[in-house]
mmCIF file of N, CA and C in Angstrom:
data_model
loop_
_atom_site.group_PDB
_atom_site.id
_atom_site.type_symbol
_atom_site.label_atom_id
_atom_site.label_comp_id
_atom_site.label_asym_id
_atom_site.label_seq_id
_atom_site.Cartn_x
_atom_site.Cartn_y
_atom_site.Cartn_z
ATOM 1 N N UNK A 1 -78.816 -37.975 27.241
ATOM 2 C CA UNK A 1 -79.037 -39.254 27.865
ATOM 3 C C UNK A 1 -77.960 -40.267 27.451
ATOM 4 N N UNK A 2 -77.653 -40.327 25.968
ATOM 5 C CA UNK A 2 -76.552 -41.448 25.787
ATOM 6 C C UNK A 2 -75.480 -41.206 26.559
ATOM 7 N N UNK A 3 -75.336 -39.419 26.451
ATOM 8 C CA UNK A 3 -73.466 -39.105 27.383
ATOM 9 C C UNK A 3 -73.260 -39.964 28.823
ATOM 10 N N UNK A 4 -74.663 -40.080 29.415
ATOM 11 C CA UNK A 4 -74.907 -40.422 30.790
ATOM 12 C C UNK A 4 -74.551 -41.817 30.601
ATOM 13 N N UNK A 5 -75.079 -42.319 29.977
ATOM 14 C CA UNK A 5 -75.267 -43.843 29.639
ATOM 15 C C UNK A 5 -73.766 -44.705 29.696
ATOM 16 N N UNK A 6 -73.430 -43.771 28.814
ATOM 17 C CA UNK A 6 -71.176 -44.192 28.337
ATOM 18 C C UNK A 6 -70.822 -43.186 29.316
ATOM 19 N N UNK A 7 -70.847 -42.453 30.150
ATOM 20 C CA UNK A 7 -70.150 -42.333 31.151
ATOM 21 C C UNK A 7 -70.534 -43.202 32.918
ATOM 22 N N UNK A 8 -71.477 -43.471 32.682
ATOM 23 C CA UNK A 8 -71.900 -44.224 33.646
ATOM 24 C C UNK A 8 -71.118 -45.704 33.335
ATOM 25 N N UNK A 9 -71.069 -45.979 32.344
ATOM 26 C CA UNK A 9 -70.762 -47.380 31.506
ATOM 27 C C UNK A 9 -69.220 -47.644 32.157
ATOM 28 N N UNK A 10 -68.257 -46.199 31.623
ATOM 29 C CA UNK A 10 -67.057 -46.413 31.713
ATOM 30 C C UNK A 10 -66.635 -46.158 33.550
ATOM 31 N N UNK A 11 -67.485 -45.310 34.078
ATOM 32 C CA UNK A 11 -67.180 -45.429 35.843
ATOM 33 C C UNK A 11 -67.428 -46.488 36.401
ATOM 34 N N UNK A 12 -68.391 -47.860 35.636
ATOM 35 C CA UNK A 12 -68.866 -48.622 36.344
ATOM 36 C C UNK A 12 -67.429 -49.535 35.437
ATOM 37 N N UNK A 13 -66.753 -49.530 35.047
ATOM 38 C CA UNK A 13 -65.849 -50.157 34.511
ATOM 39 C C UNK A 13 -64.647 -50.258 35.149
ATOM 40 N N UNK A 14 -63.976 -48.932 35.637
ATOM 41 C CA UNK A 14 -63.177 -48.660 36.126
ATOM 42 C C UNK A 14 -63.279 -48.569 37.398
ATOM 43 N N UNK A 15 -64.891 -48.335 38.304
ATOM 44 C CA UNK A 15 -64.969 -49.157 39.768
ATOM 45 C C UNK A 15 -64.806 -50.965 39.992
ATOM 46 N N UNK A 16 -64.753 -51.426 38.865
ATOM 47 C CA UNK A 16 -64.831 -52.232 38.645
ATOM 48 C C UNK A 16 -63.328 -53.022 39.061
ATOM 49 N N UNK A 17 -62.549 -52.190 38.743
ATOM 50 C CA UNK A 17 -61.237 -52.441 38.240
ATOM 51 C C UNK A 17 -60.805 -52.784 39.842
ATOM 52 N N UNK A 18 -60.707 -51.224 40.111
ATOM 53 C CA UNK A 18 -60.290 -50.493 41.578
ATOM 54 C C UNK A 18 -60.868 -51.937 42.461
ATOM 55 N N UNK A 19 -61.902 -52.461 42.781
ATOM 56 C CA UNK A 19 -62.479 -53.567 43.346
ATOM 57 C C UNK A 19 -61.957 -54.805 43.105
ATOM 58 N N UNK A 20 -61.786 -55.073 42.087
ATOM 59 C CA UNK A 20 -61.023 -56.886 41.616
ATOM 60 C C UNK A 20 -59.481 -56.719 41.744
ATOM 61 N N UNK A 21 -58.790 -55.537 41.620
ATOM 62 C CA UNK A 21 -57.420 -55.073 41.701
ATOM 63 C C UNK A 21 -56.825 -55.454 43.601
ATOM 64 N N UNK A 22 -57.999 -54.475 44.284
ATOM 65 C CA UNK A 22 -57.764 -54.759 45.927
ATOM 66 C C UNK A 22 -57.611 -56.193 46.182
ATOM 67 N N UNK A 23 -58.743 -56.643 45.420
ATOM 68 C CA UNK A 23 -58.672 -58.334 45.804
ATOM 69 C C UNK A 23 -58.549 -59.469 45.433
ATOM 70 N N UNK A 24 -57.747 -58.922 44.086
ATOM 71 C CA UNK A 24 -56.809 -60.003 43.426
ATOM 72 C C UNK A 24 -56.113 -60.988 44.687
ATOM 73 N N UNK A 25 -55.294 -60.465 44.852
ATOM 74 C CA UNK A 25 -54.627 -61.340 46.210
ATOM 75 C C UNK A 25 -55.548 -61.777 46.829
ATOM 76 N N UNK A 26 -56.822 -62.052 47.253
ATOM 77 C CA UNK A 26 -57.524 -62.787 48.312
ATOM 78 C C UNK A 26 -57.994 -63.545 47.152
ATOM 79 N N UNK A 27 -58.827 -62.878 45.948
ATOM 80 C CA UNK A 27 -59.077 -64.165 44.982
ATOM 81 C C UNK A 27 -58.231 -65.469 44.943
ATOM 82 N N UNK A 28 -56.873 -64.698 44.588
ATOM 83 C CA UNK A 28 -56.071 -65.764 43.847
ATOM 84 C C UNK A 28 -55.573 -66.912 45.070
ATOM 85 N N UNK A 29 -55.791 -66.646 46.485
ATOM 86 C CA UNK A 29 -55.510 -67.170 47.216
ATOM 87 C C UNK A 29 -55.917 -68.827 47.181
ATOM 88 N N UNK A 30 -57.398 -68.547 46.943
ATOM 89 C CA UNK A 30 -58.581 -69.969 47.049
ATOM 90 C C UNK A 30 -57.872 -70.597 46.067
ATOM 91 N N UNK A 31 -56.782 -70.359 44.729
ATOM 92 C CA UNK A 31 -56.229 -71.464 44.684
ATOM 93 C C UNK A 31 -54.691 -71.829 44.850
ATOM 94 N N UNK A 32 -54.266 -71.489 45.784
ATOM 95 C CA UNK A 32 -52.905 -71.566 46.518
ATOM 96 C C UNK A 32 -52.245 -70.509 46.614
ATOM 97 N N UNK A 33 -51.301 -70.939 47.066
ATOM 98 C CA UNK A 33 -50.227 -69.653 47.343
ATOM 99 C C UNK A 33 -49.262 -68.785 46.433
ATOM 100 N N UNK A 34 -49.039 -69.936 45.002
ATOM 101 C CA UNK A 34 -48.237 -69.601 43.965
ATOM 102 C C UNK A 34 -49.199 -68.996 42.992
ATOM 103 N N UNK A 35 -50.492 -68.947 43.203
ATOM 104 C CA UNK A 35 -51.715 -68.381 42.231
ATOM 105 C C UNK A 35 -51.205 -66.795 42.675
ATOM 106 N N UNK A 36 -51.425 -66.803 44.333
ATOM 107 C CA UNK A 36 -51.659 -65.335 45.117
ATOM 108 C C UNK A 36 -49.915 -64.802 44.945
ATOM 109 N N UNK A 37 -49.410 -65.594 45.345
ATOM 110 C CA UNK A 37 -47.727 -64.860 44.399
ATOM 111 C C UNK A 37 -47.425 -64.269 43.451
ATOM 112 N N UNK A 38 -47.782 -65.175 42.087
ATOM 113 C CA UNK A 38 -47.584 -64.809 40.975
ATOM 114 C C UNK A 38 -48.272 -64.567 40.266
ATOM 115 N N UNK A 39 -49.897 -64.699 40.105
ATOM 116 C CA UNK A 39 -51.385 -64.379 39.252
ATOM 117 C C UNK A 39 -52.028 -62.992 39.544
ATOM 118 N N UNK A 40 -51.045 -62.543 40.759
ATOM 119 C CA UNK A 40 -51.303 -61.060 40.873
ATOM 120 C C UNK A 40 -51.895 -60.076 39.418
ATOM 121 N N UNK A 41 -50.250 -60.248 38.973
ATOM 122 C CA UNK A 41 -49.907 -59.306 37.938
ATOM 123 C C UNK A 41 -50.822 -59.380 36.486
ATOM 124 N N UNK A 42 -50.783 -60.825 36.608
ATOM 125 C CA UNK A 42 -51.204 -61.403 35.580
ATOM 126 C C UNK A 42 -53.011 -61.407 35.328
ATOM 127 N N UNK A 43 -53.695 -61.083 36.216
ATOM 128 C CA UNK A 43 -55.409 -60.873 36.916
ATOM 129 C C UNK A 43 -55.360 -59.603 36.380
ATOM 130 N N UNK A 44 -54.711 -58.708 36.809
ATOM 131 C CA UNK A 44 -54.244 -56.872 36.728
ATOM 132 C C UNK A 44 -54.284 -56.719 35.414
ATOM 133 N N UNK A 45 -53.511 -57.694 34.554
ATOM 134 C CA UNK A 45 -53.033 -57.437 32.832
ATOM 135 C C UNK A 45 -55.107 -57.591 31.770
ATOM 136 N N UNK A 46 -55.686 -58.866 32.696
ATOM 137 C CA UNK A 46 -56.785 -59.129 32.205
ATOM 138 C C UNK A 46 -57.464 -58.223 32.876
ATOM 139 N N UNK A 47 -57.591 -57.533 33.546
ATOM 140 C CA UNK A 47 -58.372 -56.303 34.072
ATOM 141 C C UNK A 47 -58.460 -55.217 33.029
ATOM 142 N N UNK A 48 -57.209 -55.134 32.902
ATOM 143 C CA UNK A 48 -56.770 -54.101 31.706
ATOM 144 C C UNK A 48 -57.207 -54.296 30.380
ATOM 145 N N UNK A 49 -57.243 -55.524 30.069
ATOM 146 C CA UNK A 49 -57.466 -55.716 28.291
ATOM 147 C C UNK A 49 -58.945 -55.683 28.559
ATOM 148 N N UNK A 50 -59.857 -56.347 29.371
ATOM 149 C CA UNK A 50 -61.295 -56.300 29.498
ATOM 150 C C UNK A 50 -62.259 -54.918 29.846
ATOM 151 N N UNK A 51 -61.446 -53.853 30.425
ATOM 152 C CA UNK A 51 -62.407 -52.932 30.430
ATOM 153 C C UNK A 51 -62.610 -52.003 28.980
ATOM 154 N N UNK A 52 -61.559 -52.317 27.983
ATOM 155 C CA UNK A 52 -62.540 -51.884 26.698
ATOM 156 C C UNK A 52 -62.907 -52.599 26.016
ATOM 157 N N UNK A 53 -62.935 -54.260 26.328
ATOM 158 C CA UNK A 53 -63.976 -54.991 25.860
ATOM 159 C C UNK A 53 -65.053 -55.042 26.275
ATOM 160 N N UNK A 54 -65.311 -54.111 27.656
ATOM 161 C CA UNK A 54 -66.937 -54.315 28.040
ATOM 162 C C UNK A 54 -67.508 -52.744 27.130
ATOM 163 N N UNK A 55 -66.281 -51.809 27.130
ATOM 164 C CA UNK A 55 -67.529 -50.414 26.173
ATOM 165 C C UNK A 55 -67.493 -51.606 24.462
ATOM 166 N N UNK A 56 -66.916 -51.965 24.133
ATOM 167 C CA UNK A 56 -66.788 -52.906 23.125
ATOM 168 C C UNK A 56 -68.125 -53.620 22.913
ATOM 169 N N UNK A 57 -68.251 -54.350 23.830
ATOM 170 C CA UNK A 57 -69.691 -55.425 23.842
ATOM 171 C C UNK A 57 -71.033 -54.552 23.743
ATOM 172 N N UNK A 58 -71.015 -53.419 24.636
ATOM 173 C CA UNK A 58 -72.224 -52.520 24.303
ATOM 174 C C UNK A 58 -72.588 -51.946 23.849
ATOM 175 N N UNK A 59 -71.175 -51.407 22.886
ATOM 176 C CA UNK A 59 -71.713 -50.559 21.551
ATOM 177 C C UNK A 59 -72.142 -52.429 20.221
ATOM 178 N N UNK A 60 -71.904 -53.318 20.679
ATOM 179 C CA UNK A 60 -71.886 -54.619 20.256
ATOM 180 C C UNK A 60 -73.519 -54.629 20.276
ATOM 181 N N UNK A 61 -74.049 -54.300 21.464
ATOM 182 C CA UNK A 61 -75.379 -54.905 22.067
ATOM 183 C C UNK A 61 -76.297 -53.803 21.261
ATOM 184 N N UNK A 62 -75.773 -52.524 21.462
ATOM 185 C CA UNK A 62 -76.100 -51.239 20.769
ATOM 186 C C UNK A 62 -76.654 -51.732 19.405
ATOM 187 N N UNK A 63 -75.954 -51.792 18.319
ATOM 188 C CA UNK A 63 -75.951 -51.946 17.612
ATOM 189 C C UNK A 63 -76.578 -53.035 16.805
ATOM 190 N N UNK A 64 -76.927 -54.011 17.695
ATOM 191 C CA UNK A 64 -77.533 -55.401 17.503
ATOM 192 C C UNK A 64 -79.200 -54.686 17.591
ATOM 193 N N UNK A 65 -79.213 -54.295 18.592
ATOM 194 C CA UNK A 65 -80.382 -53.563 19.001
ATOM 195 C C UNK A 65 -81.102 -52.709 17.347
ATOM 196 N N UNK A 66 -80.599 -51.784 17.549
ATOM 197 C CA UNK A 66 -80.518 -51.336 16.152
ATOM 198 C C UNK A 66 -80.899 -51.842 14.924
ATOM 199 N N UNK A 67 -80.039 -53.003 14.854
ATOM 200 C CA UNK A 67 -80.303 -53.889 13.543
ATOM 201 C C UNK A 67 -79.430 -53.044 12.573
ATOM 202 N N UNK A 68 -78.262 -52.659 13.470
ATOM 203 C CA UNK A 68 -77.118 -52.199 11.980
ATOM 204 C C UNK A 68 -75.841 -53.172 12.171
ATOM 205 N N UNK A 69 -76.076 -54.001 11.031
ATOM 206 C CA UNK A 69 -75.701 -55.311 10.887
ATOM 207 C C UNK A 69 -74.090 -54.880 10.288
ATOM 208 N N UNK A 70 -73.710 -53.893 9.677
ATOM 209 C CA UNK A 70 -72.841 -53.645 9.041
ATOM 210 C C UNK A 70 -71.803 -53.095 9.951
ATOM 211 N N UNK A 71 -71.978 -52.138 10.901
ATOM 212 C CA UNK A 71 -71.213 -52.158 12.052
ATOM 213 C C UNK A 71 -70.887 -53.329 13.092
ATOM 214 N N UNK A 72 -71.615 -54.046 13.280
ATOM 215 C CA UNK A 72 -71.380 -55.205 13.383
ATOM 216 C C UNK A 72 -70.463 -56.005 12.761
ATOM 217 N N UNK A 73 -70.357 -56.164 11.822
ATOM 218 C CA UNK A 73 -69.588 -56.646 11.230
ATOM 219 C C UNK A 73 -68.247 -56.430 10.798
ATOM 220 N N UNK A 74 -68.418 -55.230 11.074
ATOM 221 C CA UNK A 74 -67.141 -54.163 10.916
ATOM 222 C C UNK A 74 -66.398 -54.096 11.916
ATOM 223 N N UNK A 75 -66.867 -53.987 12.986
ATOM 224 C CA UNK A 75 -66.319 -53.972 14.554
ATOM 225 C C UNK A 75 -65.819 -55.953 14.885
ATOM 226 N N UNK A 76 -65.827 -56.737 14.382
ATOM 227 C CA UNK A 76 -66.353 -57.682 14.511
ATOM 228 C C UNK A 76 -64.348 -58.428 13.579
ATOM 229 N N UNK A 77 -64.210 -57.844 12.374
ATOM 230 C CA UNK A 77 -63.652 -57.885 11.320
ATOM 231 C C UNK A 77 -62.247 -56.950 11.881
ATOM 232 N N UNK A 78 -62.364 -55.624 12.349
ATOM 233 C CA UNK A 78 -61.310 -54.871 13.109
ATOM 234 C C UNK A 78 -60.853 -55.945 13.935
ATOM 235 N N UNK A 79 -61.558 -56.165 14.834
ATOM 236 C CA UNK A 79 -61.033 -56.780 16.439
ATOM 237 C C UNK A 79 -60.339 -58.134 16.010
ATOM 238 N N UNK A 80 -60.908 -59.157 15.060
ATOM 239 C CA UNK A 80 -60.166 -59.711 14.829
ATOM 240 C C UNK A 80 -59.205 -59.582 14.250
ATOM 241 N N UNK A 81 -58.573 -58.618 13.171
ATOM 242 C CA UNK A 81 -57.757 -58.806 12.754
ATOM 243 C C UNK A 81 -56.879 -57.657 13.287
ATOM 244 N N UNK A 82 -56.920 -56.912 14.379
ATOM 245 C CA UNK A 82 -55.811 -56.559 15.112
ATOM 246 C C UNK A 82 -55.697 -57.382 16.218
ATOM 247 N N UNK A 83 -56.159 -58.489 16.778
ATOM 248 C CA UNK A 83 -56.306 -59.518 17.676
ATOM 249 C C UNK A 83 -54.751 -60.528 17.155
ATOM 250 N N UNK A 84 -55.574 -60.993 15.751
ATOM 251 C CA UNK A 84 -54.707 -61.642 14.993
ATOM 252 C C UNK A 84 -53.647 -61.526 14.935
ATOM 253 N N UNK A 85 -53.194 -60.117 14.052
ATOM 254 C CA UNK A 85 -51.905 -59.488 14.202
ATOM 255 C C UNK A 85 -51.236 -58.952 15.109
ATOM 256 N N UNK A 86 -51.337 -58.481 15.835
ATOM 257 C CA UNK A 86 -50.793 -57.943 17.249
ATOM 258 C C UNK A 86 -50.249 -59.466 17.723
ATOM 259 N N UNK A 87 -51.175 -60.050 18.007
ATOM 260 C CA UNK A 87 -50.579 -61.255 18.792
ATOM 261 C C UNK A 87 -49.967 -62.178 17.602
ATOM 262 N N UNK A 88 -49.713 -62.362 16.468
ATOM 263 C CA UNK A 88 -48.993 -62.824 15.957
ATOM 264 C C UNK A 88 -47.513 -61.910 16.106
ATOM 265 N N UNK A 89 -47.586 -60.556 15.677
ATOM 266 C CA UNK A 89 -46.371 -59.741 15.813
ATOM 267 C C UNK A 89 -45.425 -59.679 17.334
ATOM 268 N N UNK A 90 -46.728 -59.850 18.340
ATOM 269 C CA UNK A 90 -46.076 -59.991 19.889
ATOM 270 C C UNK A 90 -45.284 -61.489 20.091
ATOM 271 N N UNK A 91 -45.850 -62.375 19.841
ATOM 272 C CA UNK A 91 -45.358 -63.797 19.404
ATOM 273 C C UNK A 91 -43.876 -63.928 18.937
ATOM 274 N N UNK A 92 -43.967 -62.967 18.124
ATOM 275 C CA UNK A 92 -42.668 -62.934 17.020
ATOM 276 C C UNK A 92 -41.593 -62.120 17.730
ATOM 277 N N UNK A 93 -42.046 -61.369 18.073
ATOM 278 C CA UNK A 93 -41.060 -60.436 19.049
ATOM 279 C C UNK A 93 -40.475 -61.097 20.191
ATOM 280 N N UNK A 94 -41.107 -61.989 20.669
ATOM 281 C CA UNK A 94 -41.181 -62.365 21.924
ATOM 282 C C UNK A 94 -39.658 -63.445 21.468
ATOM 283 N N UNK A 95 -40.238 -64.637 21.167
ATOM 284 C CA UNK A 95 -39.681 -65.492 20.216
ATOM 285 C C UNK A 95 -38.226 -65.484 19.611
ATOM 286 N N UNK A 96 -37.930 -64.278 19.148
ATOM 287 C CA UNK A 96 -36.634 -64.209 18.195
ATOM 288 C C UNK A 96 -35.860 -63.534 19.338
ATOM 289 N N UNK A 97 -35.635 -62.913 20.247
ATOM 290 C CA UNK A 97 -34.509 -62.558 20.943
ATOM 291 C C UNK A 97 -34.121 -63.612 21.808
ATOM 292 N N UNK A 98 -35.073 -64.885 21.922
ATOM 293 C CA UNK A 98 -34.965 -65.808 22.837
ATOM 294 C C UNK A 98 -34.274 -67.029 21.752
ATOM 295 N N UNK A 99 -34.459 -67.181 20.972
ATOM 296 C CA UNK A 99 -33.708 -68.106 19.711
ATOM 297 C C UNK A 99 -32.821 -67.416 19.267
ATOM 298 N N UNK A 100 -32.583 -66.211 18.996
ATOM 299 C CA UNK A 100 -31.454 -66.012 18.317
ATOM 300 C C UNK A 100 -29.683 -66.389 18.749
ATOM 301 N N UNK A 101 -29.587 -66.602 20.023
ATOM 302 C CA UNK A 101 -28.779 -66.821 20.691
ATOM 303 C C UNK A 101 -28.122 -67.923 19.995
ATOM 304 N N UNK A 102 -29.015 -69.455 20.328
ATOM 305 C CA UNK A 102 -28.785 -70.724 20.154
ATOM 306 C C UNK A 102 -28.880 -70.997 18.479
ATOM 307 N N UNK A 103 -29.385 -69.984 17.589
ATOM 308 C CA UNK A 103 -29.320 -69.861 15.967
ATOM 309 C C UNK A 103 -27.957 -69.905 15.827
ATOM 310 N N UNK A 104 -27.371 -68.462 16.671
ATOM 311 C CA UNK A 104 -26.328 -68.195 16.106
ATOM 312 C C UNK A 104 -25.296 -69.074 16.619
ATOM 313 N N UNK A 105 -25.291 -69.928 17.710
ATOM 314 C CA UNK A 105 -24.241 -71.024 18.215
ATOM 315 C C UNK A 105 -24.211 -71.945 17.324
ATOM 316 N N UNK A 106 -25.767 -72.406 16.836
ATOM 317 C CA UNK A 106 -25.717 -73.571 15.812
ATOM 318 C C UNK A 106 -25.372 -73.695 14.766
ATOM 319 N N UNK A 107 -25.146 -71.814 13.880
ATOM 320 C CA UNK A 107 -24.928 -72.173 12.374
ATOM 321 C C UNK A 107 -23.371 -71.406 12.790
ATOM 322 N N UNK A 108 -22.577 -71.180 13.977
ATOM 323 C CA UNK A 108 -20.976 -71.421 13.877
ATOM 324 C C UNK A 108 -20.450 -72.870 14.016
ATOM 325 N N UNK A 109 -21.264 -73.470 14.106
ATOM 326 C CA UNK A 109 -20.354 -74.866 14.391
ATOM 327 C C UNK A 109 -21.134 -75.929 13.087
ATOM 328 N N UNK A 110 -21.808 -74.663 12.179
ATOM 329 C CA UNK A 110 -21.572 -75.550 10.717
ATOM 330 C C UNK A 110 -20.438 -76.124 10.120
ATOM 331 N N UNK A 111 -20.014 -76.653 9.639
ATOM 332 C CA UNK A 111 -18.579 -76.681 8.958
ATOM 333 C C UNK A 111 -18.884 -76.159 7.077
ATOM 334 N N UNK A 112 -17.741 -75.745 6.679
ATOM 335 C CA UNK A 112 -17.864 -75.433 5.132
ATOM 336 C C UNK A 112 -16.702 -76.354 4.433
ATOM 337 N N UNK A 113 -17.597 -77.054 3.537
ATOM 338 C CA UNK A 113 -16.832 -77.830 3.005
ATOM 339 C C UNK A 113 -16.551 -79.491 3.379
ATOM 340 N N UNK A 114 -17.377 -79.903 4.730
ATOM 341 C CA UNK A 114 -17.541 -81.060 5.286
ATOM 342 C C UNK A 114 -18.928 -81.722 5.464
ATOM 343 N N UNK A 115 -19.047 -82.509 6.457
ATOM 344 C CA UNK A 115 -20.526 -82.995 6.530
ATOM 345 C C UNK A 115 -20.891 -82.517 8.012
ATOM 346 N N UNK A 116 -22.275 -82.629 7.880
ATOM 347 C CA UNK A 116 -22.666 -82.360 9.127
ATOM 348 C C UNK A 116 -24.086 -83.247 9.164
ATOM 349 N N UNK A 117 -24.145 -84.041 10.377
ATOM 350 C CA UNK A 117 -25.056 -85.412 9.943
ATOM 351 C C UNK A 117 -25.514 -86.411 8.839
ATOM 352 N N UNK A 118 -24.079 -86.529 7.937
ATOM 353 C CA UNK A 118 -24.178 -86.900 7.244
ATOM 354 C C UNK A 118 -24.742 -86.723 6.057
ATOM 355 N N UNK A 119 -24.709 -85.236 6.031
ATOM 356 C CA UNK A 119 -24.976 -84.204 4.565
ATOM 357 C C UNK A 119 -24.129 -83.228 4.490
ATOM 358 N N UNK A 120 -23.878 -83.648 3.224
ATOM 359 C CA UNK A 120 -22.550 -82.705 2.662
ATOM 360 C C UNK A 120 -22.773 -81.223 2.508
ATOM 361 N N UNK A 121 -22.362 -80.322 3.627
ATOM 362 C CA UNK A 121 -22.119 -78.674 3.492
ATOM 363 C C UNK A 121 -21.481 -78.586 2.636
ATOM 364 N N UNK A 122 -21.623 -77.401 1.342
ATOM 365 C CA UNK A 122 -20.629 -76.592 0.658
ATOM 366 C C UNK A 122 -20.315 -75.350 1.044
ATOM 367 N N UNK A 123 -19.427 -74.990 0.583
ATOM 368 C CA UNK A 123 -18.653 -73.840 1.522
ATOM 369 C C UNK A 123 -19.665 -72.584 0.385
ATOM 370 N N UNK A 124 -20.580 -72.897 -0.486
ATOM 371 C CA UNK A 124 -21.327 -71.658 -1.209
ATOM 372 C C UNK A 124 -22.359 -72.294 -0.996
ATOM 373 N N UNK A 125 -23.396 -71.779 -0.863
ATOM 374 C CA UNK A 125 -24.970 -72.238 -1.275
ATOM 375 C C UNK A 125 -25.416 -71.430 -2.344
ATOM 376 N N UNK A 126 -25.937 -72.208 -3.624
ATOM 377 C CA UNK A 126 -26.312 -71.864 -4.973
ATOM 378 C C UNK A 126 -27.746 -71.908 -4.524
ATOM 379 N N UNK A 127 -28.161 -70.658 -5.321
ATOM 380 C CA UNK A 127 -29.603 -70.842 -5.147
ATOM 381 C C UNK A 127 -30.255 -71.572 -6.769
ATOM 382 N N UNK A 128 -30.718 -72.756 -6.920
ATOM 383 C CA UNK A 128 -31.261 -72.990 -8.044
ATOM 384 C C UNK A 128 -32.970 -73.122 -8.474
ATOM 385 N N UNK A 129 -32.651 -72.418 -9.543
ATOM 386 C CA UNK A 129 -33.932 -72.062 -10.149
ATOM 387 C C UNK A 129 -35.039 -73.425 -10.386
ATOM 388 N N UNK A 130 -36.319 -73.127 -10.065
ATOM 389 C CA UNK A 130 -37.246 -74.456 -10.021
ATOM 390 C C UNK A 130 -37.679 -74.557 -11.381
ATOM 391 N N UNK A 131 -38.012 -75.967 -11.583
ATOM 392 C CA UNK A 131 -38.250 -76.422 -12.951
ATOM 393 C C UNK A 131 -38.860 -76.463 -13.241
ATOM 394 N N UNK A 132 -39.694 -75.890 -14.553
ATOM 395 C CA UNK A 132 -40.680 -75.487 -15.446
ATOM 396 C C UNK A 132 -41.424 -77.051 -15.838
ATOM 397 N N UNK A 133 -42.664 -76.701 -15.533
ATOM 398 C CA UNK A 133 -43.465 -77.864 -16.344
ATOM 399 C C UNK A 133 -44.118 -78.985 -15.574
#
C-alpha cells in the first residue's frame, strides 16, 4: 500500500508538471507580454525545484503524523543547510566571473609608490602583526 501511495504521489507530480509546463505561456500571459516572453523558462525552473518539494512535504506530513519528531527535524536541518549553502556557493559563482573583470582594471591603474585618492600606495604592502593587550 505505501509503494502505491509514493508512486501515485510522484505521477501526480509529474502530471502535474506536463500540465503547468503546456500552459505556462497562457498563464504568464494575464500578466503581459514580457511575463509570457520571458517567465516561460523561469515558471519551468520552479516546476522543477517544487516537484521534490511536494515528495518532501509528505514524507514532512508523514512523519508529523507519526509523531517522529526527530526526523523532522533532521529533514528540516538538511534542507536548510544545503538551501543555505548551495545558494550561497551559486551566488558566489555567479558573482566573481562578473567582477573579476572590473577588479582586475581597477587594481592596474593602482599606482606604486604614489597616491591614489589621497592615500599614499607603497610599492610593498607589509603585513603587520596586531597588538597584544
Amino acid at each position: 500500500m505505501a509503494i502505491d501511495v509514493i508512486s501515485n504521489l510522484i505521477k501526480s507530480v509529474f502530471a502535474n508538471i506536463r500540465e503547468i509546463n503546456g500552459l505556462a505561456p497562457l498563464l504568464l500571459q494575464f500578466f503581459g507580454p514580457e511575463y509570457d516572453s520571458n517567465g516561460t523558462a523561469v515558471l519551468r525552473w520552479v516546476l522543477l525545484a517544487n516537484s521534490p518539494l511536494a515528495i518532501a512535504s509528505f514524507y514532512n506530513t508523514v512523519n508529523q503524523v507519526r509523531k517522529h519528531l526527530a526526523h523532522i527535524i533532521v529533514q528540516a536541518f538538511v534542507t536548510s543547510a544545503l538551501t543555505i549553502g548551495i545558494g550561497y556557493t551559486l551566488a558566489n559563482l555567479v558573482v566573481a566571473p562578473v567582477v573579476v573583470v572590473p577588479l582586475w582594471r581597477a587594481m592596474r591603474e593602482v599606482p606604486t609608490g604614489g597616491e591614489l585618492a589621497g592615500v599614499k600606495v607603497a610599492a610593498v604592502v607589509e603585513v603587520v602583526p596586531a597588538r597584544e593587550g
